[in-house]
Amino acid sequence: MSLKTQIIPNKVPQHVAIIMDGNGRWAQQQGELRIFGHTNGVESVRSAITASVEIGVEFLTLYAFSTENWNRPKEEIDALMNLLVQSITQELDSMNEQGVKLETIGDIDNLPKSCQLALKDAIDKTKKNDKLTLILALSYSSRWEITNAITKIALQIEENKLSSNEINEDLISSYLSTSSFPDPELLIRTSGENRISNFLMWQLAYTELFFTDILWPDFDKECFYKAIIDFQKRERRFGKTTEQLK
Ligand code: FPP
């Protein structure tokens, strides 16, 4: 029986973020090139989207390409960008059928033009959907995002449009690329690596972390449900005591 039946409907996290890791190792285990892992990782992306829609997750953020990933061999970067364009184009109908709205965070201007166009088109064609917001983090890193936010705040102060005593957590959040989304309640990272890797460092302050050894291309719907069930068993105290929560 599917683990889905064990999920408590009114305790589903509103926002799940995923560091999809292990594509390269998965491919190498089969004696294939790294891109074979990325190509197979697309099926796991589909599963995570469908599972999110089915159980009522409202926001799903996927770390698809980090600022640091630009340092990979050119062939891998080109192949990843092509895969992205191909996947977005092919999945458009399915996203619309499932009520998925596409958004991005990251330095999108830095992506190849073909990628920017495919994203712009898909964002436009899915903008009325309201079941799940799928946020692709592309050419994204937290330090890039926070540096940008500080620069923008400093400029506002220089131009006397903002005063330093107006700076608070809400103001900083409003300058981040995630300003229109709630913070994730659950972060999943696959492949046995236990780190955050420059991903949503501000937004993850109170997020529950779930690490699994499963490599991303093997991460199916049941794996996703398992992470949700684990999340639902946790006590989120936000600095308070257990007694205060009662
Ligand atoms: C990390 O595995 C994965 C990536 C850098 C890319 C993720 C891309 C996809 C899943 C496919 C396309 C995505 C979308 C949203 C359609 P890795 O290469 O770092 O694996 P390794 O740690 O085993 O080398």
XYZ file of C-alpha atoms and ligand atoms in Angstrom:
270
model
C 0.000 0.000 0.000
C 1.239 3.501 -0.798
C 2.740 5.573 2.022
C 0.391 8.312 0.854
C -2.354 6.819 3.046
C -0.246 7.626 6.152
C -0.051 11.349 5.384
C -2.102 13.563 7.725
C -3.963 15.901 5.333
C -4.041 18.985 7.594
C -0.320 18.754 8.434
C 1.060 18.845 4.901
C 3.898 21.418 4.589
C 2.862 24.423 2.523
C 6.321 24.771 0.974
C 8.827 21.990 0.242
C 12.299 22.739 -1.138
C 14.545 20.083 -2.668
C 18.277 19.877 -3.362
C 18.194 17.300 -6.159
C 21.593 15.667 -5.797
C 23.270 12.494 -7.038
C 22.494 12.484 -10.759
C 26.164 12.173 -11.700
C 26.857 9.311 -9.278
C 23.703 7.501 -10.393
C 24.899 7.637 -14.010
C 28.441 6.597 -13.090
C 27.081 3.578 -11.188
C 25.581 2.404 -14.484
C 28.729 3.148 -16.462
C 27.031 6.066 -18.226
C 27.907 9.731 -18.740
C 26.752 12.227 -16.102
C 24.092 13.716 -18.379
C 22.324 10.340 -18.410
C 21.721 10.913 -14.697
C 20.328 14.398 -15.288
C 18.031 13.080 -18.032
C 16.711 10.405 -15.692
C 16.399 13.015 -12.949
C 13.629 14.684 -14.956
C 11.323 11.740 -14.140
C 11.915 12.401 -10.422
C 11.067 16.064 -10.999
C 7.754 14.926 -12.529
C 7.089 12.632 -9.558
C 7.808 15.385 -7.017
C 5.450 17.756 -8.843
C 2.616 15.222 -9.120
C 3.033 14.065 -5.516
C 2.970 17.703 -4.336
C -0.236 18.389 -6.259
C -1.842 15.182 -4.970
C -1.218 15.865 -1.289
C -1.724 19.645 -1.386
C 1.794 21.111 -1.123
C 1.352 24.670 -2.430
C 4.980 25.637 -3.186
C 7.767 23.382 -4.445
C 11.244 24.861 -4.927
C 13.812 22.811 -6.852
C 17.529 23.640 -6.847
C 18.114 22.913 -10.531
C 21.332 24.868 -11.197
C 23.494 26.729 -8.686
C 25.817 29.682 -9.246
C 28.673 27.243 -8.541
C 27.413 24.822 -11.235
C 28.761 27.287 -13.850
C 32.187 25.866 -12.943
C 31.272 22.440 -14.392
C 32.632 21.280 -17.782
C 31.044 23.213 -20.652
C 29.542 20.056 -22.204
C 27.667 19.286 -18.981
C 26.399 22.879 -18.644
C 25.226 22.912 -22.283
C 23.533 19.553 -21.887
C 21.799 20.674 -18.681
C 20.546 23.880 -20.310
C 19.242 21.926 -23.319
C 17.552 19.463 -20.996
C 15.921 22.314 -19.152
C 14.527 23.882 -22.341
C 13.335 20.493 -23.579
C 11.707 19.554 -20.248
C 9.953 22.890 -19.779
C 8.566 22.787 -23.317
C 7.473 19.156 -23.061
C 5.921 19.507 -19.607
C 3.894 22.637 -20.351
C 0.630 20.809 -21.094
C 1.031 18.587 -18.063
C 1.724 21.627 -15.836
C -1.460 23.270 -17.090
C -3.494 20.082 -16.600
C -2.258 19.810 -13.010
C -2.687 23.517 -12.185
C 1.050 24.167 -11.812
C 2.291 27.744 -11.999
C 5.964 28.139 -12.922
C 8.238 30.720 -11.270
C 12.013 31.112 -11.089
C 14.562 32.494 -8.655
C 18.182 33.220 -9.527
C 20.261 35.153 -12.005
C 18.035 34.300 -14.977
C 19.691 36.937 -17.239
C 22.831 34.793 -17.067
C 21.132 31.758 -18.670
C 21.353 31.101 -22.423
C 18.749 33.040 -24.436
C 16.927 29.826 -25.449
C 16.496 28.983 -21.804
C 15.299 32.454 -20.877
C 12.728 32.355 -23.704
C 11.413 28.900 -22.765
C 11.076 29.958 -19.131
C 9.379 33.252 -20.006
C 6.917 31.439 -22.258
C 6.107 28.775 -19.646
C 5.781 31.346 -16.846
C 3.357 33.309 -18.997
C 1.333 30.269 -20.063
C 1.003 28.914 -16.511
C 0.485 32.186 -14.638
C -3.232 31.616 -13.970
C -2.700 28.188 -12.364
C -3.211 28.053 -8.621
C -2.734 24.508 -7.286
C 1.040 24.410 -6.978
C 3.709 27.052 -7.537
C 6.815 25.362 -8.915
C 9.860 27.535 -8.271
C 12.976 26.607 -10.234
C 16.197 27.916 -8.676
C 18.470 28.549 -11.658
C 21.877 30.189 -11.558
C 20.919 30.696 -7.929
C 22.884 30.908 -4.730
C 21.984 32.376 -1.376
C 25.072 34.527 -1.139
C 24.316 35.982 -4.593
C 20.741 36.696 -3.490
C 21.701 38.244 -0.135
C 24.447 40.362 -1.732
C 21.884 41.662 -4.242
C 19.405 42.445 -1.501
C 22.012 44.373 0.527
C 23.076 46.341 -2.561
C 19.457 47.312 -3.284
C 18.840 48.333 0.338
C 22.065 50.392 0.388
C 21.018 52.195 -2.808
C 17.631 53.049 -1.285
C 19.409 54.506 1.745
C 21.842 56.462 -0.451
C 18.887 57.948 -2.312
C 17.178 58.832 0.991
C 14.257 56.532 0.167
C 14.924 54.357 3.186
C 16.320 54.934 6.640
C 18.627 52.448 8.383
C 16.229 52.190 11.340
C 13.594 50.769 8.986
C 15.748 47.685 8.382
C 14.192 44.638 9.988
C 13.678 40.941 9.069
C 10.539 41.631 7.040
C 12.273 44.343 5.037
C 15.229 42.064 4.261
C 12.853 39.236 3.237
C 11.064 41.641 0.899
C 14.334 42.261 -0.986
C 15.014 38.558 -1.576
C 13.985 36.768 -4.769
C 11.575 34.663 -2.705
C 9.672 37.703 -1.386
C 6.327 36.470 -2.698
C 6.653 32.937 -1.298
C 6.438 31.630 2.278
C 9.616 30.116 3.772
C 9.948 26.347 3.195
C 8.805 24.163 6.075
C 10.683 21.142 4.753
C 13.983 20.818 2.885
C 14.853 17.492 1.277
C 18.372 16.686 0.075
C 19.086 13.461 -1.735
C 22.324 11.494 -2.247
C 23.657 11.325 1.309
C 25.255 14.776 1.403
C 24.358 16.613 4.604
C 24.811 20.248 3.649
C 22.857 23.285 2.460
C 25.225 24.253 -0.407
C 24.364 27.949 -0.601
C 20.620 27.289 -0.970
C 17.928 29.515 0.652
C 20.144 30.200 3.686
C 17.961 33.037 5.018
C 14.683 31.250 4.248
C 15.725 27.932 5.863
C 16.173 29.457 9.349
C 13.363 27.317 10.832
C 12.965 24.682 8.126
C 12.971 20.982 8.982
C 15.825 19.209 7.176
C 15.427 15.728 5.675
C 18.501 13.979 4.286
C 18.296 10.700 2.405
C 20.949 8.492 0.783
C 18.730 7.899 -2.249
C 20.174 9.381 -5.442
C 17.888 11.878 -7.190
C 16.971 9.698 -10.243
C 15.734 7.025 -7.794
C 13.681 9.494 -5.743
C 10.106 8.520 -6.582
C 6.720 9.477 -5.153
C 7.018 7.006 -2.272
C 10.337 8.618 -1.257
C 8.621 12.003 -1.319
C 5.751 10.728 0.871
C 8.296 9.231 3.293
C 9.880 12.660 3.760
C 6.454 14.220 4.369
C 5.554 11.567 6.965
C 8.880 12.119 8.732
C 8.189 15.873 8.750
C 4.737 15.322 10.246
C 6.240 13.481 13.226
C 8.474 16.391 14.212
C 7.731 18.962 16.874
C 8.413 22.454 15.535
C 9.092 24.663 18.531
C 10.468 27.863 16.966
C 12.514 28.484 20.103
C 9.621 27.799 22.505
C 9.314 24.900 24.963
C 7.114 21.844 24.358
C 4.817 22.987 27.206
C 4.312 26.389 25.600
C 3.126 24.707 22.399
C 0.289 22.879 24.190
C 22.859 17.502 -8.951
O 23.423 16.240 -9.216
C 21.890 17.893 -9.970
C 22.006 18.978 -10.795
C 23.139 19.901 -10.734
C 21.007 19.279 -11.840
C 19.599 18.894 -11.562
C 18.856 18.787 -12.841
C 17.859 17.921 -13.118
C 17.271 17.028 -12.128
C 17.273 17.811 -14.489
C 16.519 18.965 -15.046
C 15.721 19.758 -14.110
C 14.490 20.253 -14.338
C 13.897 21.156 -13.303
C 13.676 19.930 -15.514
P 24.988 16.141 -9.442
O 25.265 16.294 -10.890
O 25.690 17.136 -8.578
O 25.275 14.681 -8.947
P 26.620 14.137 -8.271
O 26.729 14.847 -6.939
O 26.360 12.691 -8.115
O 27.761 14.450 -9.176
